Short mmCIF file of C-alpha atoms in Angstrom, two decimals:
data_model
loop_
_atom_site.label_atom_id
_atom_site.label_comp_id
_atom_site.label_asym_id
_atom_site.label_seq_id
_atom_site.Cartn_x
_atom_site.Cartn_y
_atom_site.Cartn_z
CA MET G 1232 -0.12 0.08 -0.08
CA GLU G 1233 1.30 3.42 -1.08
CA ILE G 1234 1.04 6.07 1.56
CA SER G 1235 3.06 9.27 1.21
CA GLU G 1236 5.54 10.45 3.92
CA SER G 1237 3.60 13.56 4.34
CA THR G 1238 0.40 11.59 5.26
CA TRP G 1239 2.44 9.48 7.71
CA ALA G 1240 3.84 12.78 9.23
CA PHE G 1241 0.32 14.29 9.53
CA ILE G 1242 -0.83 11.08 11.35
CA ALA G 1243 1.93 11.06 13.73
CA LYS G 1244 1.58 14.90 14.47
CA HIS G 1245 -2.16 14.75 15.24
CA ARG G 1246 -2.92 11.23 16.48
CA CYS G 1247 -3.45 12.17 20.08
CA GLU G 1248 -5.86 15.08 19.14
CA ASP G 1249 -9.58 14.89 18.78
CA VAL G 1250 -10.40 13.58 15.24
CA ARG G 1251 -13.36 15.94 14.67
CA ASP G 1252 -11.09 18.99 15.45
CA VAL G 1253 -8.33 17.79 13.23
CA ALA G 1254 -10.92 17.33 10.46
CA LEU G 1255 -12.25 20.70 10.93
CA HIS G 1256 -8.96 22.47 10.86
CA ALA G 1257 -6.84 20.56 8.64
CA LYS G 1258 -5.57 22.20 5.41
CA ARG G 1259 -6.16 20.24 2.24
CA GLY G 1260 -3.28 19.33 -0.09
CA ASP G 1261 0.34 19.16 0.50
CA GLY G 1262 0.23 15.51 -0.58
CA ILE G 1263 -1.90 14.48 2.39
CA ASP G 1264 -4.60 11.83 1.99
CA LEU G 1265 -6.80 13.46 4.63
CA SER G 1266 -9.55 10.95 4.71
CA PHE G 1267 -6.97 8.09 5.13
CA ALA G 1268 -5.35 10.18 7.88
CA LEU G 1269 -8.30 10.74 9.81
CA GLU G 1270 -9.23 7.04 9.65
CA GLN G 1271 -5.75 6.12 11.00
CA ILE G 1272 -5.87 8.72 13.76
CA ALA G 1273 -9.23 7.21 14.96
CA GLY G 1274 -7.84 3.75 14.54
CA TRP G 1275 -4.82 4.37 16.55
CA GLN G 1276 -6.69 5.86 19.34
CA ARG G 1277 -8.94 2.81 19.57
CA ALA G 1278 -6.01 0.55 19.47
CA SER G 1279 -4.22 2.51 22.16
CA VAL G 1280 -6.94 1.16 24.59
CA LYS G 1281 -7.75 -2.08 23.01
CA LEU G 1282 -4.30 -3.09 21.53
CA PRO G 1283 -1.56 -1.19 23.25
CA ASP G 1284 1.18 -3.45 21.63
CA TRP G 1285 -0.06 -2.61 18.06
CA ALA G 1286 -0.41 1.10 18.97
CA ALA G 1287 3.34 1.11 20.06
CA CYS G 1288 4.29 -0.21 16.63
CA ASP G 1289 4.99 2.53 14.21
CA GLY G 1290 3.58 2.33 10.65
CA LEU G 1291 0.68 -0.05 11.20
CA ILE G 1292 -2.54 0.56 9.25
CA PHE G 1293 -5.75 0.31 10.96
CA PRO G 1294 -8.94 -0.66 9.32
CA PRO G 1295 -12.28 1.10 9.25
CA GLN G 1296 -14.39 1.43 12.38
CA VAL G 1297 -16.45 -1.83 12.09
CA PRO G 1298 -13.38 -4.27 11.75
CA MET G 1299 -11.68 -2.34 14.67
CA GLU G 1300 -14.79 -2.77 16.93
CA GLN G 1301 -15.19 -6.48 16.05
CA CYS G 1302 -11.46 -7.52 16.53
CA SER G 1303 -10.19 -9.07 19.55
CA SER G 1304 -8.57 -7.30 22.49
CA GLN G 1305 -4.95 -7.76 23.20
CA PHE G 1306 -5.76 -9.62 26.41
CA THR G 1307 -8.11 -12.16 24.59
CA ALA G 1308 -5.64 -12.60 21.66
CA GLN G 1309 -2.65 -13.22 24.01
CA TYR G 1310 -4.87 -15.76 25.85
CA LYS G 1311 -5.61 -17.67 22.57
CA ALA G 1312 -1.92 -17.70 21.70
CA ARG G 1313 -1.11 -19.22 25.27
CA LEU G 1314 -3.73 -21.73 24.78
CA ALA G 1315 -2.59 -22.60 21.30
CA GLN G 1316 0.82 -23.26 22.67
CA HIS G 1317 -0.39 -25.28 25.36
CA LEU G 1318 -2.58 -27.56 23.09
CA LEU G 1319 0.24 -27.72 20.64
CA GLU G 1320 2.73 -29.00 23.15
CA ASN G 1321 0.20 -31.68 24.44
CA GLN G 1322 -0.36 -32.68 20.80
CA LEU G 1323 3.30 -32.99 20.12
CA ALA G 1324 4.29 -34.75 23.23
CA ASP G 1325 4.59 -38.06 21.58
CA ALA G 1326 5.43 -36.81 18.13
CA ASP G 1327 8.93 -36.08 16.51
CA ALA G 1328 10.18 -32.72 17.96
CA SER G 1329 11.70 -31.90 14.63
CA ASP G 1330 8.20 -31.75 12.76
CA SER G 1331 7.24 -28.23 11.78
CA THR G 1332 3.99 -26.92 13.15
CA SER G 1333 1.42 -24.91 11.07
CA LEU G 1334 -1.61 -22.72 11.84
CA VAL G 1335 -4.36 -21.77 9.35
CA ASP G 1336 -6.73 -18.81 10.34
CA LEU G 1337 -9.63 -19.31 8.01
CA THR G 1338 -11.36 -15.94 9.10
CA GLY G 1339 -8.33 -13.61 9.28
CA GLY G 1340 -10.31 -10.26 9.69
CA PHE G 1341 -7.98 -7.52 11.03
CA GLY G 1342 -5.52 -10.23 12.10
CA VAL G 1343 -5.10 -9.54 15.73
CA ASP G 1344 -5.76 -13.09 16.81
CA PHE G 1345 -3.69 -14.23 14.04
CA SER G 1346 -0.72 -12.04 15.00
CA TYR G 1347 -0.42 -13.43 18.39
CA MET G 1348 -1.10 -17.05 17.68
CA ALA G 1349 1.15 -17.18 14.68
CA ARG G 1350 4.21 -16.71 16.91
CA VAL G 1351 3.63 -20.16 18.28
CA PHE G 1352 3.95 -21.84 14.95
CA ASP G 1353 6.64 -22.49 12.41
CA HIS G 1354 4.21 -21.48 9.46
CA ALA G 1355 1.01 -19.57 9.61
CA THR G 1356 -1.48 -18.79 6.98
CA TYR G 1357 -4.13 -15.99 7.13
CA VAL G 1358 -7.25 -16.32 5.00
CA GLU G 1359 -9.66 -13.56 4.33
CA ARG G 1360 -12.19 -12.92 1.75
CA GLN G 1361 -12.25 -9.09 1.81
CA SER G 1362 -9.15 -7.82 -0.25
CA ASN G 1363 -8.79 -4.49 1.69
CA LEU G 1364 -8.20 -6.42 4.88
CA CYS G 1365 -5.63 -8.62 3.09
CA ASP G 1366 -3.88 -5.56 1.75
CA ILE G 1367 -3.77 -4.30 5.38
CA ALA G 1368 -2.42 -7.59 6.69
CA ARG G 1369 0.32 -7.62 3.95
CA HIS G 1370 1.47 -4.34 5.14
CA ASN G 1371 1.14 -4.95 8.74
CA PHE G 1372 2.59 -8.48 9.36
CA PRO G 1373 6.14 -7.70 8.46
CA LEU G 1374 6.01 -4.73 10.86
CA LEU G 1375 4.98 -7.19 13.44
CA ALA G 1376 7.91 -9.42 12.87
CA LEU G 1377 5.64 -12.19 11.13
CA ALA G 1378 7.88 -12.96 8.26
CA HIS G 1379 6.61 -16.52 8.30
CA ALA G 1380 2.89 -15.50 7.67
CA GLU G 1381 1.15 -15.98 4.37
CA VAL G 1382 -1.75 -13.98 3.28
CA ILE G 1383 -4.54 -15.55 0.95
CA ASN G 1384 -7.32 -13.48 -0.32
CA ASP G 1385 -10.11 -16.16 -0.76
CA ASP G 1386 -13.28 -17.70 0.62
CA SER G 1387 -12.59 -19.90 3.78
CA THR G 1388 -14.45 -23.03 2.46
CA ALA G 1389 -12.55 -22.74 -0.86
CA VAL G 1390 -9.29 -22.84 0.85
CA LEU G 1391 -10.27 -25.47 3.34
CA ARG G 1392 -11.24 -28.18 0.86
CA PRO G 1393 -7.70 -28.68 -0.83
CA LEU G 1394 -5.77 -27.74 2.17
CA ALA G 1395 -2.94 -30.08 3.16
CA PRO G 1396 -2.99 -31.39 6.79
CA VAL G 1397 -1.84 -28.71 9.29
CA SER G 1398 -1.39 -28.61 13.07
CA MET G 1399 -4.27 -26.28 14.06
CA ILE G 1400 -7.15 -24.40 12.36
CA PHE G 1401 -8.64 -21.32 13.94
CA LEU G 1402 -12.06 -19.79 13.06
CA ASP G 1403 -13.92 -16.90 14.12
CA PRO G 1404 -17.17 -17.13 12.06
CA ALA G 1405 -18.73 -13.80 11.04
CA ARG G 1406 -21.77 -12.99 13.32
CA ARG G 1407 -23.47 -10.55 10.92
CA ASP G 1408 -25.86 -11.42 8.20
CA ASP G 1409 -25.95 -9.88 4.67
CA HIS G 1410 -27.91 -6.97 6.13
CA GLY G 1411 -25.37 -6.25 8.93
CA SER G 1412 -27.72 -7.59 11.63
CA ARG G 1413 -26.13 -9.73 14.26
CA THR G 1414 -26.68 -13.35 14.41
CA TYR G 1415 -25.91 -15.81 17.35
CA ALA G 1416 -26.74 -19.34 16.12
CA ILE G 1417 -23.76 -21.09 14.97
CA ALA G 1418 -25.48 -22.38 11.78
CA ASP G 1419 -26.30 -18.64 10.85
CA CYS G 1420 -22.81 -17.57 11.08
CA THR G 1421 -20.32 -17.52 8.19
CA PRO G 1422 -18.77 -20.05 7.69
CA ASP G 1423 -21.03 -22.61 9.18
CA VAL G 1424 -18.68 -24.50 11.60
CA LEU G 1425 -21.14 -27.33 12.42
CA ALA G 1426 -21.55 -28.09 8.64
CA LEU G 1427 -17.78 -28.16 8.17
CA GLN G 1428 -16.94 -29.95 11.41
CA ASP G 1429 -15.70 -33.33 9.94
CA LEU G 1430 -13.82 -31.61 7.27
CA LEU G 1431 -12.08 -29.25 9.62
CA LEU G 1432 -11.04 -32.16 11.87
CA ALA G 1433 -9.90 -34.22 8.84
CA LYS G 1434 -7.52 -31.31 8.02
CA ALA G 1435 -6.31 -30.65 11.65
CA PRO G 1436 -6.13 -32.52 14.82
CA LEU G 1437 -6.89 -29.25 16.75
CA VAL G 1438 -9.57 -26.85 15.74
CA MET G 1439 -10.10 -23.63 17.86
CA VAL G 1440 -13.49 -21.85 17.17
CA LYS G 1441 -14.38 -18.31 18.73
CA LEU G 1442 -18.05 -17.74 19.15
CA SER G 1443 -20.49 -15.20 20.69
CA PRO G 1444 -20.71 -15.14 24.52
CA MET G 1445 -24.35 -14.92 23.98
CA LEU G 1446 -24.53 -18.44 23.10
CA ASP G 1447 -25.85 -21.19 25.38
CA TRP G 1448 -22.65 -23.13 25.78
CA HIS G 1449 -24.31 -26.24 27.03
CA LYS G 1450 -26.34 -26.50 23.70
CA THR G 1451 -23.27 -25.57 21.73
CA VAL G 1452 -21.38 -28.44 22.98
CA ASN G 1453 -24.17 -30.84 22.38
CA ASP G 1454 -24.45 -29.49 18.83
CA PHE G 1455 -20.85 -30.70 18.24
CA ALA G 1456 -21.72 -34.14 19.22
CA GLY G 1457 -18.70 -35.01 21.35
CA ALA G 1458 -16.07 -33.17 19.45
CA VAL G 1459 -15.58 -30.36 22.05
CA HIS G 1460 -12.76 -31.16 24.53
CA GLU G 1461 -12.48 -27.77 26.04
CA VAL G 1462 -14.70 -24.68 26.60
CA HIS G 1463 -13.08 -21.42 27.54
CA ILE G 1464 -15.29 -18.50 28.72
CA ILE G 1465 -13.15 -15.37 28.50
CA SER G 1466 -13.89 -12.21 30.45
CA THR G 1467 -11.99 -9.11 31.15
CA GLY G 1468 -12.97 -6.25 33.47
CA ASN G 1469 -15.77 -8.72 34.61
CA GLU G 1470 -17.32 -8.32 31.13
CA CYS G 1471 -17.86 -11.68 29.22
CA LYS G 1472 -16.08 -11.36 25.80
CA GLU G 1473 -15.82 -14.66 23.99
CA LEU G 1474 -16.62 -18.30 24.08
CA LEU G 1475 -13.72 -20.37 22.71
CA LEU G 1476 -14.26 -24.04 21.79
CA VAL G 1477 -11.35 -26.69 21.25
CA LEU G 1478 -12.46 -29.50 18.92
CA GLU G 1479 -10.53 -32.73 18.59
CA ARG G 1480 -11.07 -35.90 16.63
CA GLU G 1481 -11.63 -38.20 19.49
CA ARG G 1482 -15.08 -38.11 21.03
CA CYS G 1483 -15.35 -36.48 24.62
CA ALA G 1484 -18.14 -37.00 27.05
CA ALA G 1485 -17.12 -34.34 29.59
CA PRO G 1486 -15.13 -31.46 28.15
CA ARG G 1487 -13.03 -29.35 30.50
CA VAL G 1488 -14.54 -25.82 31.14
CA VAL G 1489 -12.26 -22.96 31.92
CA CYS G 1490 -13.70 -19.73 33.28
CA VAL G 1491 -11.30 -16.72 32.79
CA ASN G 1492 -11.74 -13.24 34.12
CA ASP G 1493 -8.43 -11.41 33.95
CA GLU G 1494 -6.20 -13.10 36.50
CA GLN G 1495 -9.10 -15.30 37.92
CA ILE G 1496 -9.18 -18.86 36.49
CA LEU G 1497 -11.40 -21.79 37.48
CA GLU G 1498 -11.44 -25.10 35.81
CA TYR G 1499 -13.80 -28.12 36.02
CA GLU G 1500 -15.35 -30.95 34.01
CA ALA G 1501 -18.71 -30.03 32.18
CA ASN G 1502 -20.65 -32.64 34.01
CA HIS G 1503 -19.50 -31.87 37.54
CA GLY G 1504 -22.33 -31.57 40.07
CA SER G 1505 -24.88 -33.19 37.61
CA THR G 1506 -25.92 -36.76 37.50
CA ASP G 1507 -27.22 -36.39 33.88
CA GLY G 1508 -24.28 -34.72 32.40
CA ILE G 1509 -24.43 -31.81 30.01
CA ALA G 1510 -26.93 -33.29 27.62
CA HIS G 1511 -29.67 -32.62 30.13
CA ALA G 1512 -28.54 -29.23 31.38
CA SER G 1513 -31.06 -26.57 31.85
CA SER G 1514 -32.10 -24.45 28.93
CA ASP G 1515 -30.66 -21.23 30.23
CA GLY G 1516 -27.05 -22.83 30.74
CA GLU G 1517 -27.04 -23.06 34.46
CA GLU G 1518 -25.50 -26.00 35.98
CA PRO G 1519 -28.10 -27.64 38.51
CA LEU G 1520 -27.39 -27.13 42.10
CA ALA G 1521 -27.37 -30.80 42.91
CA GLY G 1522 -25.49 -31.58 46.14
CA THR G 1523 -25.26 -27.84 47.33
CA ARG G 1524 -26.85 -26.62 50.50
CA THR G 1525 -29.88 -24.35 49.61
CA GLY G 1526 -31.67 -24.71 52.87
CA ALA G 1527 -31.77 -22.38 55.85
CA ILE G 1528 -28.32 -20.86 56.69
CA GLY G 1529 -26.90 -20.82 59.98
CA ALA G 1530 -26.33 -17.26 61.53
CA ASP G 1531 -22.62 -17.93 61.67
CA ARG G 1532 -22.30 -18.08 58.02
CA TRP G 1533 -23.64 -14.67 57.25
CA GLN G 1534 -20.35 -12.84 57.78
CA TYR G 1535 -18.97 -12.58 54.15
CA LEU G 1536 -20.78 -12.37 50.72
CA TYR G 1537 -19.41 -13.52 47.47
CA GLU G 1538 -20.48 -12.39 43.84
CA PRO G 1539 -19.03 -14.69 41.13
CA ASN G 1540 -17.41 -13.05 38.12
CA ALA G 1541 -18.97 -12.75 34.60
CA SER G 1542 -17.46 -16.00 33.34
CA ILE G 1543 -18.64 -18.04 36.27
CA MET G 1544 -22.09 -16.60 35.81
CA LYS G 1545 -22.08 -17.53 32.16
CA ALA G 1546 -20.93 -21.15 33.03
CA GLY G 1547 -23.50 -21.47 35.61
CA CYS G 1548 -21.18 -23.61 37.70
CA PHE G 1549 -22.58 -22.78 41.02
CA ALA G 1550 -22.30 -26.26 42.44
CA VAL G 1551 -18.66 -26.36 41.61
CA ILE G 1552 -18.28 -22.84 43.42
CA SER G 1553 -20.22 -23.91 46.48
CA GLN G 1554 -18.27 -27.19 46.94
CA ARG G 1555 -14.76 -26.00 45.94
CA PHE G 1556 -14.76 -22.84 48.12
CA ASP G 1557 -17.04 -24.02 50.93
CA VAL G 1558 -19.49 -21.19 50.37
CA HIS G 1559 -23.30 -21.34 50.68
CA PRO G 1560 -25.68 -20.24 48.16
CA ILE G 1561 -28.26 -17.71 49.59
CA GLY G 1562 -30.91 -19.15 47.47
CA PRO G 1563 -31.17 -21.59 44.25
CA ASN G 1564 -31.46 -18.48 42.05
CA SER G 1565 -29.70 -15.75 43.73
CA HIS G 1566 -26.15 -16.57 42.61
CA LEU G 1567 -24.73 -15.03 45.65
CA PHE G 1568 -22.85 -16.77 48.42
CA VAL G 1569 -22.03 -16.41 52.03
CA SER G 1570 -19.47 -17.80 54.40
CA ALA G 1571 -18.33 -17.74 58.00
CA LYS G 1572 -14.70 -16.92 57.22
CA PRO G 1573 -12.94 -14.93 54.44
CA VAL G 1574 -12.24 -17.21 51.35
CA ASP G 1575 -9.14 -16.65 49.45
CA GLY G 1576 -9.03 -16.94 45.74
CA PHE G 1577 -12.81 -16.75 45.10
CA PRO G 1578 -13.45 -16.05 41.37
CA GLY G 1579 -15.34 -12.81 41.78
CA ARG G 1580 -15.84 -10.14 44.29
CA SER G 1581 -15.98 -10.46 48.15
CA PHE G 1582 -17.69 -8.28 50.69
CA ALA G 1583 -17.91 -8.18 54.49
CA ILE G 1584 -21.54 -8.21 55.64
CA GLU G 1585 -22.52 -5.33 58.06
CA SER G 1586 -26.01 -6.02 58.51
CA ILE G 1587 -29.13 -7.82 56.92
CA ALA G 1588 -32.68 -6.77 56.72
CA THR G 1589 -36.06 -7.88 55.21
CA MET G 1590 -38.23 -5.53 53.45
CA ASN G 1591 -39.81 -4.56 56.90
CA LYS G 1592 -39.59 -0.85 57.28
CA ARG G 1593 -38.30 -1.03 60.82
CA GLU G 1594 -35.51 -3.59 59.85
CA LEU G 1595 -34.52 -1.45 56.83
CA LYS G 1596 -34.33 1.67 58.96
CA GLN G 1597 -32.14 -0.05 61.41
CA ALA G 1598 -29.88 -1.78 58.84
CA LEU G 1599 -29.43 1.35 56.68
CA ALA G 1600 -28.88 3.88 59.62
CA GLY G 1601 -26.84 6.82 58.60
CA LEU G 1602 -26.44 5.83 55.00
CA THR G 1603 -26.92 8.38 52.19
CA HIS G 1604 -25.03 6.82 49.35
CA ALA G 1605 -24.72 3.16 48.16
CA ASN G 1606 -23.90 0.93 45.16
CA ILE G 1607 -26.93 -1.35 44.64
CA ALA G 1608 -27.25 -4.67 42.94
CA VAL G 1609 -30.44 -6.79 42.71
CA ARG G 1610 -30.35 -10.54 42.24
CA ASN G 1611 -33.61 -12.61 41.94
CA PHE G 1612 -35.58 -9.76 43.50
CA PRO G 1613 -38.89 -8.13 42.69
CA LEU G 1614 -37.61 -4.47 42.38
CA SER G 1615 -35.21 -3.09 39.78
CA VAL G 1616 -32.16 -1.08 40.97
CA ALA G 1617 -33.79 2.22 40.17
CA GLN G 1618 -37.11 1.15 42.10
CA LEU G 1619 -35.11 -0.05 45.15
CA ARG G 1620 -32.95 3.08 45.09
CA ASN G 1621 -35.90 5.22 44.95
CA LYS G 1622 -37.61 3.33 47.75
CA LEU G 1623 -34.66 3.47 50.01
CA LYS G 1624 -34.01 7.20 49.10
CA LEU G 1625 -30.23 6.42 48.57
CA LYS G 1626 -27.94 8.36 46.11
CA ASP G 1627 -25.55 6.35 43.84
CA GLY G 1628 -21.90 5.85 45.02
CA GLY G 1629 -19.93 5.71 48.18
CA HIS G 1630 -18.11 2.67 49.81
CA THR G 1631 -21.26 0.78 50.87
CA TYR G 1632 -22.63 -2.08 48.53
CA LEU G 1633 -26.09 -3.22 49.08
CA PHE G 1634 -27.40 -6.50 47.60
CA ALA G 1635 -31.00 -7.21 47.38
CA THR G 1636 -31.95 -10.83 46.67
CA THR G 1637 -34.26 -13.77 47.82
CA ASP G 1638 -33.20 -16.60 50.06
CA ALA G 1639 -34.16 -20.24 49.72
CA GLN G 1640 -37.29 -19.59 52.05
CA GLY G 1641 -38.52 -16.93 49.68
CA ARG G 1642 -37.58 -13.91 51.91
CA HIS G 1643 -36.65 -10.71 50.18
CA LEU G 1644 -33.34 -9.50 51.89
CA VAL G 1645 -31.19 -6.45 51.66
CA LEU G 1646 -27.68 -7.05 52.71
CA ARG G 1647 -25.38 -4.02 53.60
CA THR G 1648 -21.79 -4.81 52.87
CA GLN G 1649 -18.20 -3.35 52.48
CA LYS G 1650 -16.03 -4.49 49.59
CA GLN G 1651 -13.03 -6.50 50.68
#
């Protein structure tokens, strides 16, 4: 791609400024491609937050807004690279160490995931059907020290059918239809990974698929009929970002589930806590609370409150949480837990309980005495946050956290807590 030196200089000079102000005051001419420059300034500013490594690399070209919004963050891309390396090491444990390794990314996009995963392999191939993204990839990959990366501008299925065997295939199926609307069902994404499952596994012993976190992962695992060996639910900043599936050729009855939220990681087998396994999991993806204690809670246990992180909530592994950390669920649908003593390493937030009240006016007045501000959350409770805040006449903020929920006896409770 040919970009003039004056255009690059303009981008470097103004990339920390407001794009609208730059567009308003910029002078035309002088060999500057202004529309390209403005696009790059906006792209660099988004990358400085989402992809700091890329933002620190001079000369990279950033794509239009939609591909930038859809691309992985640096955190999730680095996670995939570590996962790919781990899977590859396990796969090659009994193989000839001199064998070369190869990756094919059939849905290259902006190339963020590819750029991190490619470093794990001896050879890496990026496939993308949009020619403009391929042009950007050809420009960017050498700057990112990916000299071993090959760029192919073609449809993924056209490349897949004649593909020679490789070590791993990665796919991030497009989740938008021809009209630009979001799609969530696997069969509605492009390419249709379910339809291509057998062909993918014939070409590679390891297939990693990135899917929408909106999917019911229990149903998704069942749809792949035993090919899923691992499920990774990836969150950062307590926001669920991605659902990763690892497919292998051998059938697997109980895939490993890994819940990740930044540095918090919890692993378990998918049928843990359920006598029926994943095939009969509830429709909303929650794991049954078989074997957990959802009856009356002794007074000594109401000392500390625990709120699972976003990946745990998505996984629905509440039985695992209860058993592994010796915490007691307040109610079968509350997804909040209590304990008598502090619990180290709980995958979520922890709070010290100061007082507990029902919705009785006198109890509430005593429990909330002196309080003017509070952070309020509701779980399985008849009022919304706004309704409860209005009822309690409390402003938002401060150091106090109120959790409104329903216990196993059907009592509506308000817990006043301080974050630990």
